[in-house]
Short mmCIF file of C-alpha atoms and ligand atoms in Angstrom, two decimals:
data_model
loop_
_atom_site.label_atom_id
_atom_site.label_comp_id
_atom_site.label_asym_id
_atom_site.label_seq_id
_atom_site.Cartn_x
_atom_site.Cartn_y
_atom_site.Cartn_z
CA UNK X 1 -140.45 7.66 72.02
CA UNK X 2 -142.59 4.66 72.01
CA UNK X 3 -140.17 3.32 69.35
CA UNK X 4 -137.59 3.29 72.46
CA UNK X 5 -139.41 2.26 75.27
CA UNK X 6 -139.91 -1.46 74.22
CA UNK X 7 -136.15 -2.11 73.52
CA UNK X 8 -135.17 -0.34 76.81
CA UNK X 9 -137.63 -2.50 78.73
CA UNK X 10 -136.47 -5.68 77.17
CA UNK X 11 -133.21 -4.54 77.89
CA UNK X 12 -133.76 -4.22 81.57
CA UNK X 13 -135.43 -7.19 81.88
CA UNK X 14 -132.56 -9.00 80.19
CA UNK X 15 -130.29 -7.75 82.75
CA UNK X 16 -132.55 -8.72 85.38
CA UNK X 17 -132.35 -12.25 83.98
CA UNK X 18 -128.47 -12.28 83.88
CA UNK X 19 -128.05 -10.74 87.40
CA UNK X 20 -130.34 -12.99 89.18
CA UNK X 21 -129.21 -15.95 87.27
CA UNK X 22 -125.74 -15.34 88.61
CA UNK X 23 -126.66 -14.96 92.16
CA UNK X 24 -129.08 -17.82 92.50
CA UNK X 25 -127.16 -20.78 91.04
CA UNK X 26 -128.32 -22.80 93.93
CA UNK X 27 -131.49 -23.79 96.05
CA UNK X 28 -131.56 -22.28 99.48
CA UNK X 29 -130.17 -24.77 101.96
CA UNK X 30 -132.87 -26.64 103.59
CA UNK X 31 -133.55 -26.23 107.54
CA UNK X 32 -132.35 -29.31 109.05
CA UNK X 33 -131.72 -30.17 112.68
CA UNK X 34 -128.57 -31.92 113.37
CA UNK X 35 -129.48 -32.82 116.95
CA UNK X 36 -132.47 -34.93 115.43
CA UNK X 37 -130.31 -37.14 113.33
CA UNK X 38 -129.86 -41.03 114.55
CA UNK X 39 -126.34 -41.61 115.32
CA UNK X 40 -124.79 -44.88 116.77
CA UNK X 41 -122.61 -44.77 118.58
CA UNK X 42 -123.75 -41.54 120.21
CA UNK X 43 -121.21 -38.86 120.04
CA UNK X 44 -119.77 -36.62 122.96
CA UNK X 45 -121.43 -33.77 121.66
CA UNK X 46 -123.82 -32.44 118.96
CA UNK X 47 -124.67 -28.82 118.59
CA UNK X 48 -127.33 -27.90 115.67
CA UNK X 49 -127.36 -24.83 113.62
CA UNK X 50 -130.51 -25.30 111.93
CA UNK X 51 -129.16 -25.35 108.42
CA UNK X 52 -127.63 -27.73 105.89
CA UNK X 53 -124.91 -28.46 103.73
CA UNK X 54 -125.41 -29.92 99.98
CA UNK X 55 -123.43 -32.68 98.72
CA UNK X 56 -123.62 -32.35 95.04
CA UNK X 57 -121.85 -33.54 91.73
CA UNK X 58 -119.47 -30.58 91.91
CA UNK X 59 -118.41 -31.26 95.56
CA UNK X 60 -114.65 -31.73 96.06
CA UNK X 61 -112.86 -33.61 98.83
CA UNK X 62 -109.84 -31.56 100.00
CA UNK X 63 -107.35 -32.95 102.28
CA UNK X 64 -105.00 -30.66 104.38
CA UNK X 65 -102.32 -33.41 105.67
CA UNK X 66 -98.86 -34.47 104.24
CA UNK X 67 -99.94 -38.18 105.23
CA UNK X 68 -100.66 -40.90 103.00
CA UNK X 69 -103.20 -42.34 105.49
CA UNK X 70 -105.12 -39.37 105.55
CA UNK X 71 -105.35 -38.90 101.77
CA UNK X 72 -106.63 -42.69 101.91
CA UNK X 73 -109.46 -41.75 104.15
CA UNK X 74 -110.45 -38.89 101.48
CA UNK X 75 -110.37 -41.61 98.96
CA UNK X 76 -112.41 -43.90 100.98
CA UNK X 77 -114.96 -41.40 101.58
CA UNK X 78 -115.33 -40.59 97.85
CA UNK X 79 -115.73 -44.48 97.25
CA UNK X 80 -118.24 -44.90 100.00
CA UNK X 81 -120.34 -42.11 98.47
CA UNK X 82 -120.17 -42.93 94.88
CA UNK X 83 -122.42 -45.93 94.20
CA UNK X 84 -125.54 -44.49 95.78
CA UNK X 85 -124.91 -40.62 94.28
CA UNK X 86 -123.01 -41.44 91.42
CA UNK X 87 -120.78 -38.62 92.00
CA UNK X 88 -117.31 -38.78 91.14
CA UNK X 89 -115.93 -36.84 93.95
CA UNK X 90 -112.27 -35.68 93.39
CA UNK X 91 -109.96 -35.74 96.15
CA UNK X 92 -107.10 -33.17 96.14
CA UNK X 93 -104.40 -31.96 98.43
CA UNK X 94 -104.67 -28.71 99.90
CA UNK X 95 -102.95 -26.22 102.08
CA UNK X 96 -106.00 -24.16 103.27
CA UNK X 97 -109.63 -24.42 103.53
CA UNK X 98 -111.26 -24.97 100.20
CA UNK X 99 -114.06 -22.67 98.27
CA UNK X 100 -117.70 -23.11 99.28
CA UNK X 101 -119.49 -26.31 98.44
CA UNK X 102 -116.51 -28.59 99.37
CA UNK X 103 -115.55 -31.13 101.84
CA UNK X 104 -112.31 -30.44 104.06
CA UNK X 105 -110.26 -33.01 105.69
CA UNK X 106 -107.68 -31.73 107.94
CA UNK X 107 -105.32 -32.86 110.43
CA UNK X 108 -104.90 -30.45 113.31
CA UNK X 109 -103.71 -30.54 116.99
CA UNK X 110 -106.55 -30.50 119.20
CA UNK X 111 -105.96 -32.31 122.80
CA UNK X 112 -109.56 -32.72 123.28
CA UNK X 113 -109.92 -35.28 120.61
CA UNK X 114 -107.23 -37.86 121.45
CA UNK X 115 -105.89 -40.42 118.99
CA UNK X 116 -109.01 -41.44 117.52
CA UNK X 117 -111.86 -38.55 118.03
CA UNK X 118 -112.92 -36.11 115.54
CA UNK X 119 -114.50 -32.88 115.08
CA UNK X 120 -117.13 -32.21 112.30
CA UNK X 121 -118.25 -28.37 111.46
CA UNK X 122 -121.20 -28.32 109.07
CA UNK X 123 -122.08 -24.83 107.70
CA UNK X 124 -124.09 -24.12 104.46
CA UNK X 125 -120.55 -23.48 102.92
CA UNK X 126 -118.33 -26.21 104.02
CA UNK X 127 -117.97 -29.59 105.69
CA UNK X 128 -114.97 -29.70 107.88
CA UNK X 129 -113.79 -32.68 109.28
CA UNK X 130 -110.59 -32.45 111.58
CA UNK X 131 -108.80 -34.88 113.76
CA UNK X 132 -105.25 -35.54 115.30
CA UNK X 133 -104.83 -38.64 113.56
CA UNK X 134 -106.11 -40.38 110.25
CA UNK X 135 -108.39 -42.55 112.40
CA UNK X 136 -109.96 -39.66 113.79
CA UNK X 137 -110.69 -38.81 110.25
CA UNK X 138 -111.98 -42.42 109.47
CA UNK X 139 -114.30 -42.21 112.38
CA UNK X 140 -115.50 -38.85 111.25
CA UNK X 141 -116.57 -40.38 107.93
CA UNK X 142 -118.47 -43.30 109.81
CA UNK X 143 -120.57 -40.26 111.26
CA UNK X 144 -120.80 -38.43 107.78
CA UNK X 145 -122.42 -41.74 106.47
CA UNK X 146 -125.05 -41.61 109.05
CA UNK X 147 -125.73 -37.95 108.85
CA UNK X 148 -126.96 -38.75 105.11
CA UNK X 149 -130.15 -40.25 104.12
CA UNK X 150 -130.02 -43.87 104.47
CA UNK X 151 -129.96 -44.73 100.89
CA UNK X 152 -126.61 -43.40 100.73
CA UNK X 153 -125.62 -46.74 101.69
CA UNK X 154 -127.43 -48.39 98.68
CA UNK X 155 -124.96 -50.15 96.31
CA UNK X 156 -126.92 -48.78 93.18
CA UNK X 157 -127.59 -45.16 92.02
CA UNK X 158 -130.39 -43.20 94.08
CA UNK X 159 -132.42 -40.17 94.16
CA UNK X 160 -130.83 -37.17 95.83
CA UNK X 161 -130.82 -34.49 96.92
CA UNK X 162 -127.96 -35.26 99.45
CA UNK X 163 -128.05 -32.80 102.30
CA UNK X 164 -126.48 -32.95 105.79
CA UNK X 165 -127.71 -30.86 108.70
CA UNK X 166 -125.41 -28.18 109.70
CA UNK X 167 -123.77 -27.84 113.19
CA UNK X 168 -120.88 -29.22 115.30
CA UNK X 169 -120.18 -32.66 116.32
CA UNK X 170 -116.99 -33.08 118.73
CA UNK X 171 -116.47 -36.90 119.47
CA UNK X 172 -113.94 -39.37 120.88
CA UNK X 173 -113.89 -42.82 122.30
CA UNK X 174 -114.52 -43.93 125.90
CA UNK X 175 -112.51 -47.40 125.43
CA UNK X 176 -109.33 -47.96 123.37
CA UNK X 177 -110.35 -51.22 122.73
CA UNK X 178 -113.59 -52.03 120.93
CA UNK X 179 -113.78 -55.36 119.72
CA UNK X 180 -115.62 -58.14 117.75
CA UNK X 181 -114.79 -61.53 117.53
CA UNK X 182 -115.60 -64.15 114.83
CA UNK X 183 -115.13 -67.79 115.39
CA UNK X 184 -113.78 -69.08 112.06
CA UNK X 185 -112.96 -72.52 113.53
CA UNK X 186 -116.13 -74.15 114.18
CA UNK X 187 -117.33 -72.88 111.08
CA UNK X 188 -115.12 -71.45 108.21
CA UNK X 189 -115.77 -68.27 106.77
CA UNK X 190 -114.31 -67.13 103.34
CA UNK X 191 -111.79 -64.10 102.94
CA UNK X 192 -114.97 -62.30 101.13
CA UNK X 193 -117.25 -63.33 104.15
CA UNK X 194 -114.86 -61.74 106.67
CA UNK X 195 -114.23 -58.65 104.75
CA UNK X 196 -117.92 -58.06 104.79
CA UNK X 197 -117.78 -58.63 108.33
CA UNK X 198 -115.01 -55.92 108.59
CA UNK X 199 -117.01 -53.37 106.45
CA UNK X 200 -119.90 -53.69 108.75
CA UNK X 201 -118.28 -53.50 112.21
CA UNK X 202 -115.98 -50.55 110.95
CA UNK X 203 -119.14 -48.62 110.39
CA UNK X 204 -119.75 -48.64 113.99
CA UNK X 205 -116.12 -47.45 114.89
CA UNK X 206 -115.07 -50.97 116.20
CA UNK X 207 -111.38 -51.05 116.04
CA UNK X 208 -110.24 -54.68 116.84
CA UNK X 209 -111.07 -57.87 115.11
CA UNK X 210 -110.17 -61.02 117.25
CA UNK X 211 -110.28 -64.09 114.96
CA UNK X 212 -110.84 -67.21 116.92
CA UNK X 213 -108.55 -69.18 114.43
CA UNK X 214 -108.15 -72.82 116.17
CA UNK X 215 -110.31 -75.00 118.13
CA UNK X 216 -111.18 -78.69 118.42
CA UNK X 217 -113.07 -78.61 115.01
CA UNK X 218 -110.70 -76.78 112.82
CA UNK X 219 -107.21 -75.23 112.37
CA UNK X 220 -107.69 -72.14 109.95
CA UNK X 221 -104.25 -70.57 109.72
CA UNK X 222 -101.56 -71.90 107.49
CA UNK X 223 -98.47 -72.44 109.29
CA UNK X 224 -95.52 -73.56 106.79
CA UNK X 225 -93.45 -75.26 109.30
CA UNK X 226 -96.38 -77.55 110.35
CA UNK X 227 -98.28 -77.90 107.25
CA UNK X 228 -100.67 -80.94 108.35
CA UNK X 229 -102.32 -78.44 110.49
CA UNK X 230 -104.37 -77.06 107.76
CA UNK X 231 -104.14 -80.10 105.46
CA UNK X 232 -105.75 -82.22 108.13
CA UNK X 233 -106.82 -80.15 110.80
CA UNK X 234 -108.69 -77.64 108.52
CA UNK X 235 -110.36 -80.28 106.42
CA UNK X 236 -113.96 -80.18 108.12
CA UNK X 237 -116.00 -78.04 110.51
CA UNK X 238 -119.07 -78.55 112.65
CA UNK X 239 -121.77 -80.53 111.05
CA UNK X 240 -118.86 -82.60 108.68
CA UNK X 241 -118.69 -79.40 105.82
CA UNK X 242 -115.35 -79.23 104.17
CA UNK X 243 -114.28 -76.54 106.40
CA UNK X 244 -111.07 -74.50 104.99
CA UNK X 245 -108.37 -72.38 105.77
CA UNK X 246 -106.40 -69.00 105.28
CA UNK X 247 -103.07 -69.11 103.45
CA UNK X 248 -100.71 -66.80 104.85
CA UNK X 249 -101.39 -64.70 101.70
CA UNK X 250 -104.94 -64.56 102.32
CA UNK X 251 -104.53 -63.92 106.06
CA UNK X 252 -102.32 -61.00 105.24
CA UNK X 253 -104.88 -59.70 103.01
CA UNK X 254 -107.31 -59.75 105.68
CA UNK X 255 -105.02 -58.05 108.31
CA UNK X 256 -104.13 -55.37 105.51
CA UNK X 257 -107.83 -54.86 104.55
CA UNK X 258 -108.79 -54.50 108.48
CA UNK X 259 -105.81 -52.02 108.80
CA UNK X 260 -107.12 -49.74 106.06
CA UNK X 261 -110.28 -49.65 108.04
CA UNK X 262 -108.30 -48.85 111.19
CA UNK X 263 -109.05 -52.19 112.56
CA UNK X 264 -106.38 -54.36 114.25
CA UNK X 265 -106.56 -58.09 113.88
CA UNK X 266 -106.08 -60.08 116.94
CA UNK X 267 -105.06 -63.96 116.20
CA UNK X 268 -106.15 -66.37 118.56
CA UNK X 269 -104.44 -69.91 118.98
CA UNK X 270 -106.47 -71.59 121.54
CA UNK X 271 -104.58 -73.73 123.98
CA UNK X 272 -104.08 -76.01 125.77
CA UNK X 273 -107.40 -77.04 125.56
CA UNK X 274 -109.93 -76.90 122.25
CA UNK X 275 -106.97 -78.52 120.48
CA UNK X 276 -108.39 -81.46 118.80
CA UNK X 277 -107.57 -80.25 115.13
CA UNK X 278 -104.00 -79.85 116.08
CA UNK X 279 -103.59 -83.19 117.88
CA UNK X 280 -105.38 -85.07 114.90
CA UNK X 281 -102.82 -83.44 112.67
CA UNK X 282 -99.70 -84.16 114.92
CA UNK X 283 -100.86 -86.97 117.34
CA UNK X 284 -97.41 -86.92 119.03
CA UNK X 285 -98.82 -83.50 120.45
CA UNK X 286 -101.39 -85.61 122.64
CA UNK X 287 -101.05 -87.93 125.70
CA UNK X 288 -104.45 -87.76 126.88
CA UNK X 289 -105.25 -91.07 128.15
CA UNK X 290 -109.00 -90.88 127.53
CA UNK X 291 -108.56 -90.02 124.15
CA UNK X 292 -105.20 -92.06 122.95
CA UNK X 293 -106.01 -91.71 119.19
CA UNK X 294 -107.59 -88.21 118.25
CA UNK X 295 -110.15 -88.28 115.29
CA UNK X 296 -111.46 -85.17 113.35
CA UNK X 297 -114.08 -83.98 115.29
CA UNK X 298 -117.43 -82.11 113.81
CA UNK X 299 -119.54 -82.00 116.94
CA UNK X 300 -119.93 -79.04 119.58
CA UNK X 301 -118.83 -80.41 122.82
CA UNK X 302 -116.18 -78.37 124.64
CA UNK X 303 -113.38 -79.31 126.96
CA UNK X 304 -112.32 -82.91 126.02
CA UNK X 305 -108.88 -82.21 124.08
CA UNK X 306 -105.28 -81.03 125.67
CA UNK X 307 -101.76 -80.43 124.59
CA UNK X 308 -99.57 -82.77 126.29
CA UNK X 309 -98.31 -80.05 128.72
CA UNK X 310 -95.20 -81.85 129.93
CA UNK X 311 -93.67 -82.82 126.68
CA UNK X 312 -90.75 -80.87 125.08
CA UNK X 313 -91.94 -81.55 121.49
CA UNK X 314 -95.33 -79.43 122.29
CA UNK X 315 -93.20 -76.37 123.28
CA UNK X 316 -91.04 -76.58 120.09
CA UNK X 317 -94.31 -76.81 118.29
CA UNK X 318 -96.06 -73.61 119.84
CA UNK X 319 -92.93 -71.81 119.47
CA UNK X 320 -92.91 -72.48 115.76
CA UNK X 321 -96.59 -71.46 115.38
CA UNK X 322 -95.98 -68.16 117.38
CA UNK X 323 -92.81 -67.47 115.06
CA UNK X 324 -94.83 -67.52 112.20
CA UNK X 325 -98.00 -65.96 113.60
CA UNK X 326 -96.19 -62.81 115.24
CA UNK X 327 -94.57 -62.61 111.65
CA UNK X 328 -98.09 -61.96 110.26
CA UNK X 329 -99.35 -59.71 112.98
CA UNK X 330 -98.80 -56.03 113.06
CA UNK X 331 -100.95 -55.44 115.72
CA UNK X 332 -99.75 -55.42 119.73
CA UNK X 333 -101.80 -58.70 120.67
CA UNK X 334 -101.52 -62.21 120.49
CA UNK X 335 -104.45 -64.18 121.93
CA UNK X 336 -103.35 -67.61 123.51
CA UNK X 337 -107.07 -68.81 124.44
CA UNK X 338 -106.61 -70.85 127.76
CA UNK X 339 -110.36 -71.33 128.28
CA UNK X 340 -112.25 -74.48 129.30
CA UNK X 341 -109.16 -76.96 129.68
CA UNK X 342 -111.31 -79.40 131.62
CA UNK X 343 -109.10 -82.29 131.04
CA UNK X 344 -105.66 -80.44 131.95
CA UNK X 345 -104.74 -80.53 135.49
CA UNK X 346 -104.39 -77.29 137.10
CA UNK X 347 -101.05 -78.06 138.06
CA UNK X 348 -100.15 -78.43 134.36
CA UNK X 349 -102.39 -75.58 133.01
CA UNK X 350 -100.53 -73.02 135.30
CA UNK X 351 -96.93 -73.68 133.76
CA UNK X 352 -98.25 -74.24 130.47
CA UNK X 353 -99.74 -70.68 130.28
CA UNK X 354 -96.58 -69.09 131.80
CA UNK X 355 -94.41 -70.52 129.22
CA UNK X 356 -96.76 -69.72 126.41
CA UNK X 357 -96.88 -66.23 127.78
CA UNK X 358 -93.05 -65.90 127.79
CA UNK X 359 -92.77 -67.01 124.14
CA UNK X 360 -95.24 -64.19 123.20
CA UNK X 361 -93.65 -61.54 125.61
CA UNK X 362 -90.41 -62.77 124.11
CA UNK X 363 -91.53 -62.03 120.58
CA UNK X 364 -92.52 -58.49 121.49
CA UNK X 365 -96.08 -59.31 121.73
CA UNK X 366 -98.92 -58.75 124.40
CA UNK X 367 -101.03 -61.71 125.63
CA UNK X 368 -104.72 -61.88 125.71
CA UNK X 369 -106.35 -64.93 127.35
CA UNK X 370 -109.82 -66.14 128.26
CA UNK X 371 -110.30 -65.32 132.07
CA UNK X 372 -108.92 -68.73 133.08
CA UNK X 373 -105.55 -67.62 132.45
CA UNK X 374 -105.46 -65.59 135.80
CA UNK X 375 -104.67 -68.72 137.52
CA UNK X 376 -101.29 -68.23 136.25
CA UNK X 377 -98.77 -65.36 137.08
CA UNK X 378 -99.54 -62.84 134.59
CA UNK X 379 -96.70 -60.72 132.71
CA UNK X 380 -97.24 -56.63 133.29
CA UNK X 381 -99.14 -56.08 130.02
CA UNK X 382 -101.32 -59.46 129.90
CA UNK X 383 -104.83 -58.77 129.22
CA UNK X 384 -107.59 -61.19 130.69
CA UNK X 385 -110.88 -61.44 128.75
CA UNK X 386 -113.78 -61.73 131.28
CA UNK X 387 -116.33 -63.96 129.71
CA UNK X 388 -117.56 -66.00 132.50
CA UNK X 389 -115.90 -66.17 135.91
CA UNK X 390 -115.84 -62.73 137.70
CA UNK X 391 -113.51 -64.35 140.16
CA UNK X 392 -111.10 -65.01 137.77
CA UNK X 393 -111.23 -61.49 136.16
CA UNK X 394 -110.84 -60.08 139.83
CA UNK X 395 -107.92 -62.30 140.21
CA UNK X 396 -106.37 -60.50 137.29
CA UNK X 397 -107.28 -57.11 138.65
CA UNK X 398 -105.25 -58.06 141.58
CA UNK X 399 -102.35 -59.01 139.33
CA UNK X 400 -102.56 -55.40 137.60
CA UNK X 401 -103.97 -57.06 134.46
CA UNK X 402 -106.31 -55.06 132.22
CA UNK X 403 -109.75 -56.72 131.56
CA UNK X 404 -111.33 -57.00 128.30
CA UNK X 405 -114.91 -57.03 129.12
CA UNK X 406 -116.98 -59.81 127.17
CA UNK X 407 -119.50 -61.12 129.76
CA UNK X 408 -121.41 -64.01 128.00
CA UNK X 409 -124.51 -62.93 129.37
CA UNK X 410 -124.57 -59.50 127.57
CA UNK X 411 -121.95 -59.63 124.68
CA UNK X 412 -122.04 -63.43 123.37
CA UNK X 413 -123.77 -62.74 120.08
CA UNK X 414 -124.20 -66.56 119.43
CA UNK X 415 -126.76 -66.54 122.39
CA UNK X 416 -130.49 -66.77 121.00
CA UNK X 417 -132.45 -63.70 121.45
CA UNK X 418 -135.29 -65.80 122.94
CA UNK X 419 -136.10 -69.22 122.70
CA UNK X 420 -137.69 -69.13 118.95
CA UNK X 421 -134.53 -67.64 117.37
CA UNK X 422 -133.37 -70.09 114.78
CA UNK X 423 -129.64 -70.03 115.31
CA UNK X 424 -127.60 -69.82 118.49
CA UNK X 425 -127.16 -71.37 121.82
CA UNK X 426 -128.64 -70.24 125.23
CA UNK X 427 -126.31 -71.77 128.01
CA UNK X 428 -125.58 -68.05 129.11
CA UNK X 429 -128.59 -66.48 128.68
CA UNK X 430 -131.37 -65.24 126.24
CA UNK X 431 -130.16 -62.23 125.00
CA UNK X 432 -132.57 -59.70 123.62
CA UNK X 433 -131.58 -56.08 122.21
CA UNK X 434 -132.17 -54.45 125.48
CA UNK X 435 -130.16 -57.05 127.55
CA UNK X 436 -127.05 -56.70 125.28
CA UNK X 437 -127.36 -52.66 125.56
CA UNK X 438 -128.51 -51.87 128.83
CA UNK X 439 -125.52 -52.58 131.01
CA UNK X 440 -122.51 -50.85 132.39
CA UNK X 441 -118.88 -52.34 132.18
CA UNK X 442 -117.73 -50.53 134.99
CA UNK X 443 -120.55 -51.81 137.47
CA UNK X 444 -121.02 -55.16 136.02
CA UNK X 445 -118.77 -57.08 138.24
CA UNK X 446 -117.65 -56.19 141.95
CA UNK X 447 -113.93 -55.31 141.78
CA UNK X 448 -113.66 -54.53 138.15
CA UNK X 449 -113.43 -50.53 137.71
CA UNK X 450 -112.96 -48.07 135.02
CA UNK X 451 -109.14 -48.10 135.24
CA UNK X 452 -109.04 -51.82 135.08
CA UNK X 453 -110.91 -51.94 131.84
CA UNK X 454 -109.13 -51.95 128.39
CA UNK X 455 -112.58 -52.10 126.59
CA UNK X 456 -115.36 -54.13 125.41
CA UNK X 457 -115.50 -57.25 122.78
CA UNK X 458 -118.78 -58.94 121.46
CA UNK X 459 -117.67 -62.74 120.53
CA UNK X 460 -119.65 -64.49 117.94
CA UNK X 461 -118.89 -68.37 118.28
CA UNK X 462 -120.17 -70.06 115.34
CA UNK X 463 -121.26 -73.85 116.37
CA UNK X 464 -124.83 -72.91 114.94
CA UNK X 465 -124.23 -70.42 112.32
CA UNK X 466 -122.85 -71.65 108.90
CA UNK X 467 -122.66 -68.57 106.85
CA UNK X 468 -122.28 -64.74 107.00
CA UNK X 469 -126.05 -64.07 106.66
CA UNK X 470 -126.68 -66.27 109.62
CA UNK X 471 -123.76 -64.25 111.19
CA UNK X 472 -125.32 -61.17 110.49
CA UNK X 473 -128.66 -62.04 111.96
CA UNK X 474 -127.09 -62.84 115.19
CA UNK X 475 -124.63 -59.81 115.02
CA UNK X 476 -127.52 -57.27 114.16
CA UNK X 477 -128.72 -55.22 115.65
CA UNK X 478 -126.78 -56.40 118.89
CA UNK X 479 -123.47 -55.10 117.78
CA UNK X 480 -124.32 -51.51 117.26
CA UNK X 481 -125.24 -51.28 121.05
CA UNK X 482 -122.01 -53.02 122.18
CA UNK X 483 -120.10 -50.73 119.96
CA UNK X 484 -122.08 -47.82 121.72
CA UNK X 485 -121.22 -49.30 125.17
CA UNK X 486 -117.33 -49.28 124.02
CA UNK X 487 -117.35 -45.66 122.17
CA UNK X 488 -119.77 -43.40 124.08
CA UNK X 489 -119.40 -42.36 127.71
CA UNK X 490 -122.05 -43.75 130.08
CA UNK X 491 -123.60 -40.17 130.60
CA UNK X 492 -124.85 -40.18 126.97
CA UNK X 493 -125.95 -43.68 127.13
CA UNK X 494 -129.76 -44.75 127.80
CA UNK X 495 -131.95 -47.34 126.26
CA UNK X 496 -135.07 -45.24 125.96
CA UNK X 497 -133.13 -43.07 123.61
CA UNK X 498 -131.03 -45.73 121.94
CA UNK X 499 -133.88 -47.76 121.03
CA UNK X 500 -135.23 -44.89 118.82
CA UNK X 501 -131.86 -44.25 117.24
CA UNK X 502 -131.63 -48.02 116.79
CA UNK X 503 -135.15 -48.07 115.21
CA UNK X 504 -134.27 -45.27 112.63
CA UNK X 505 -131.47 -47.55 111.35
CA UNK X 506 -133.77 -49.83 109.72
CA UNK X 507 -133.88 -48.49 106.13
CA UNK X 508 -130.03 -48.24 106.63
CA UNK X 509 -129.53 -51.78 107.50
CA UNK X 510 -131.78 -52.79 104.51
CA UNK X 511 -129.77 -50.57 102.15
CA UNK X 512 -126.52 -52.21 103.46
CA UNK X 513 -128.34 -55.61 102.70
CA UNK X 514 -128.11 -56.58 106.10
CA UNK X 515 -129.95 -59.62 107.29
CA UNK X 516 -130.86 -58.11 110.81
CA UNK X 517 -133.21 -59.47 113.64
CA UNK X 518 -136.35 -57.11 113.82
CA UNK X 519 -136.57 -57.19 117.48
CA UNK X 520 -140.08 -56.26 119.09
CA UNK X 521 -138.06 -54.33 121.60
CA UNK X 522 -137.17 -51.64 119.06
CA UNK X 523 -139.39 -48.90 117.33
CA UNK X 524 -138.47 -49.51 113.88
CA UNK X 525 -139.07 -46.52 111.61
CA UNK X 526 -138.83 -45.98 107.82
C1 TNX I 601 -117.80 -71.02 125.48
S1 TNX I 601 -116.32 -68.46 125.73
C2 TNX I 601 -116.81 -71.19 124.90
C3 TNX I 601 -116.71 -71.54 123.41
C4 TNX I 601 -117.74 -71.83 122.81
C5 TNX I 601 -118.87 -70.75 123.53
C6 TNX I 601 -120.33 -71.05 123.02
C7 TNX I 601 -115.20 -69.37 125.76
C8 TNX I 601 -113.82 -68.71 126.18
N1 TNX I 601 -115.44 -70.81 125.54
O1 TNX I 601 -115.67 -72.63 123.07
O2 TNX I 601 -118.13 -71.75 121.32
O3 TNX I 601 -118.92 -70.89 125.03
O4 TNX I 601 -121.22 -70.00 123.36
#
């Protein structure tokens, strides 16, 4: 008897090992609280279920969509997660939900979500991201990034594990236009610097990048029919540096890079003022008796230059520029500036704006202009960008124009945080983090209500910032707050809870290598 007992015991023990081994291949999912995760912008709704999904080396990304853009979003997710995890997540097409352990991206029909919304359903088994359009999938991915530990943003391999709290997030934007503006005229920023900016704003679901391409100090976009604009007009910048410009090929590269991140570029040619760089390049466009011989300008004064508004050649020039610019612009808008034309008489300014507006409209695009353009008769789809003068914006509303909200006192990211900030100006205000967050577009100015507002944009003028590190110091952490104003409804926005969510972004900003302003108003946490 004894002879058999030991082998039988050993046999049973062996069987147990095999059985246990096969049914517990993974650790139990840790309990996590989705509603406690800090997200910016705050989604429409977050419902936690108290468990988690594990991202592992075996996770696959399955895309259920016969759509090239949706597949590209899947590939972007794999690329995004790779440096920190070192996982080579496979992206594959599918017709149904995959096996447990995988990520499932699917295009659906869900009227609640609109063109840019998404839904995330996270269980222990599956992470499902659904949207009506690829843009929604892209925004869902930005949320997934914030649901992962902060070091997911690192550019080198990090220690896991990589868990995502379980539950459901339903989300869609409040405003259709959520913008960032970069002034590449006062100081020029390279293609790579602008791409870096695009990467950062995309993470906060910004969908328009307005490029201020021309000003007194520089002309930054190649126009083949008027080559001196960049040869001469692009040759310097504020402070006398070498300036620079984008060739049309480089510009197209930027436009495409932005488009892959669901960002539409809005090019601005500022006129009739802010045109010194063009006037130096082609003095025949000038007839200002106070400045008979324009010279390259590297200072920071505004309002001294103007096109010669009653000269036929000026309109031929503008038309040529617009023909080329429209060709480079897949998006719906051309920004014509129109601000601070202090040396253009109003009787000349109004017909000038109307003529340029007609050029743009005849080329199938919509005009955006700074709020002064509302002195003119606006075309039905023209947008007025409110920066300074509420009366101008109200005048736009009376004409039926949509308003893009960029009040300088709240959204101007070139304003100093306080009097000690190394970079920036303060003519509009000192803008601390709370100031830039704690305002409401629909009540900011009398006579401008929800239905008049197209969206919100934060401009970064570059008189005082010379490189992308300095840009980032002004942009962060104010831009995430502006992005939340544009994306999240007023009901889910509140400074007291926002500042805690923002504080939790510290290690994320650091992993992203962002040079941010560590405001004392924010309870920064590790
Ligand atoms: C006003 S805002 C300007 C810009 C300056 C900016 C500096 C606007 C439409 N015009 O030309 O760069 O202030 O804050």
